[in-house]
Amino acid sequence: GALAGRGLEIAYIAHPVDLFFMQIQGSARIRLPDGTALRLNYDGHNGYPYTPVGRLLIQRGLVAREAMSMAAIRSFIEQNPQAGADLMRENRSFVFFRAVPLAADAGALGAQGVPLTAGRSIAIDRALHAYGTPIFIDAALPLARATSADPFRRLMIAQDTGSAIVGPARADLFFGAGDAAAAVAGRIRHPGAFTLLVPRLQPVRAKTP
C-alpha cells in the first residue's frame, strides 16, 4: 500500500476486534509485553464515512435491535471469525493514531487536546458544536446493569469528537477507562435531552449620528 515501508507503525494489536473498537472510540491505552502502557489518540482518518456495523447486524437479522450493544457486536465477531472479518471490512472508515505522553493516571486525551474526565466529558459533532461548550444531559441510562434505567442528569463539557458522531443531537458520553467503564459505555444507545448552554447576547442597538 501507499504507507508501506515508511515506518509509520506504532504497535501491533493481537486481536483485530480490539483494533476495530479502537477505531470507533478514537483513543486507546495499550499494554505492551514489557508491562508499560502506550497511550494513543486520534490523529485523523482516511475520509470515508463511518458505517455502523451494529445497524448492519440488525438489518440482517443477526442481532435483535433490543439486544444491540458493543458487547453484542464483539460477541458476534468473536464467534463468527470469517463473517466478523467481512463485517468489519464493510466499515471503510480508518482512523490513524499518534502516541501521546500522558501520566499513567491521566484520562484519555480528547480531540480538544486536554485529558478527558470520566462522567464529565462528552464527544460531539465538531462541524456543529464548539469544544468547551457546556451541555446538560438528562437521560435514563443503564448504568447499574443492562436492564436498569438510572437517572443521569449532569453538566458535561464538549471535549472530543469522532467520525461516528454526526448530527446536532448526537453525542458520546465518556465513562473512563477499564472493563467496567467499557461495559457501561457499550450498552448505552439511549435517547436523552441535550441542552447547550451558551451566553445570552445583548441585542445590538442602532446608533444615530
Coordinates of C-alpha atoms in Angstrom, one line a residue, residues 33-139:
P33 CA 4.7 -7.0 26.6
D34 CA 7.1 -5.3 29.0
G35 CA 4.2 -4.1 31.1
T36 CA 4.4 -0.5 30.1
A37 CA 1.3 1.4 28.8
L38 CA 1.2 3.1 25.4
R39 CA -1.4 5.8 25.0
L40 CA -2.8 6.5 21.6
N41 CA -5.0 9.4 20.4
Y42 CA -7.0 10.2 17.3
D43 CA -4.8 11.8 14.6
G44 CA -7.1 11.8 11.5
H45 CA -8.9 9.4 9.2
N46 CA -9.0 8.3 5.6
G47 CA -12.0 10.4 4.7
Y48 CA -14.6 7.6 4.3
P49 CA -17.8 7.9 6.4
Y50 CA -18.3 5.6 9.3
T51 CA -20.6 2.6 8.6
P52 CA -22.4 1.5 11.8
V53 CA -21.8 -2.3 11.8
G54 CA -24.4 -2.7 14.6
R55 CA -27.1 -1.3 12.2
L56 CA -26.0 -3.9 9.6
L57 CA -26.3 -6.7 12.1
I58 CA -29.9 -5.6 13.0
Q59 CA -30.9 -5.2 9.3
R60 CA -29.7 -8.7 8.5
G61 CA -31.5 -10.2 11.5
L62 CA -28.2 -11.4 13.1
V63 CA -28.8 -9.4 16.3
A64 CA -32.1 -8.2 17.7
R65 CA -32.5 -4.4 17.9
E66 CA -33.2 -4.5 21.7
A67 CA -30.1 -6.6 22.3
M68 CA -27.7 -4.4 20.3
S69 CA -24.7 -3.1 22.2
M70 CA -20.9 -3.0 21.8
A71 CA -20.8 -6.3 23.7
A72 CA -23.2 -7.9 21.2
I73 CA -21.0 -6.7 18.2
R74 CA -17.9 -8.1 19.9
S75 CA -19.6 -11.4 20.6
F76 CA -20.7 -11.8 17.0
I77 CA -17.3 -11.0 15.6
E78 CA -15.5 -13.4 18.0
Q79 CA -18.0 -16.3 17.5
N80 CA -18.0 -15.9 13.7
P81 CA -14.4 -15.1 12.7
Q82 CA -14.9 -15.0 8.9
A83 CA -18.3 -13.3 8.9
G84 CA -16.9 -10.9 11.6
A85 CA -13.9 -10.0 9.5
D86 CA -16.2 -9.4 6.5
L87 CA -18.4 -7.2 8.7
M88 CA -15.5 -5.1 9.9
R89 CA -14.3 -4.5 6.4
E90 CA -17.7 -3.1 5.5
N91 CA -16.8 0.0 7.5
R92 CA -14.4 1.7 5.2
S93 CA -13.5 4.4 7.6
F94 CA -10.0 4.0 9.0
V95 CA -8.6 6.1 11.9
F96 CA -4.9 7.0 12.3
F97 CA -3.4 7.3 15.8
R98 CA -0.5 9.1 17.4
A99 CA 1.3 8.3 20.7
V100 CA 0.7 10.8 23.4
P101 CA 2.9 11.4 26.5
L102 CA 0.4 11.3 29.4
A103 CA 0.7 10.3 33.0
A104 CA -0.4 6.8 33.8
D105 CA -3.3 8.1 35.9
A106 CA -4.4 10.7 33.4
G107 CA -7.6 10.3 31.3
A108 CA -7.7 9.7 27.6
L109 CA -6.7 12.8 25.6
G110 CA -9.6 14.3 23.8
A111 CA -9.6 15.9 20.4
Q112 CA -9.7 19.3 22.1
G113 CA -6.2 18.5 23.4
V114 CA -7.0 18.1 27.1
P115 CA -7.4 14.9 29.2
L116 CA -11.0 13.7 29.3
T117 CA -12.8 13.4 32.7
A118 CA -15.0 10.4 33.3
G119 CA -18.6 11.3 33.6
R120 CA -18.0 14.9 32.6
S121 CA -16.5 14.9 29.1
I122 CA -18.7 14.4 26.0
A123 CA -17.9 13.9 22.3
I124 CA -19.8 15.9 19.8
D125 CA -20.0 16.7 16.1
R126 CA -17.2 19.2 15.6
A127 CA -18.9 20.6 12.5
L128 CA -21.8 21.8 14.6
H129 CA -20.5 22.4 18.1
A130 CA -17.5 24.2 19.6
Y131 CA -15.1 22.5 22.0
G132 CA -15.6 23.7 25.6
T133 CA -19.4 24.1 25.2
P134 CA -21.2 23.1 28.4
I135 CA -24.0 20.7 27.7
F136 CA -26.6 19.5 30.1
I137 CA -27.6 15.8 29.7
D138 CA -30.9 14.5 31.0
A139 CA -31.5 10.8 30.4

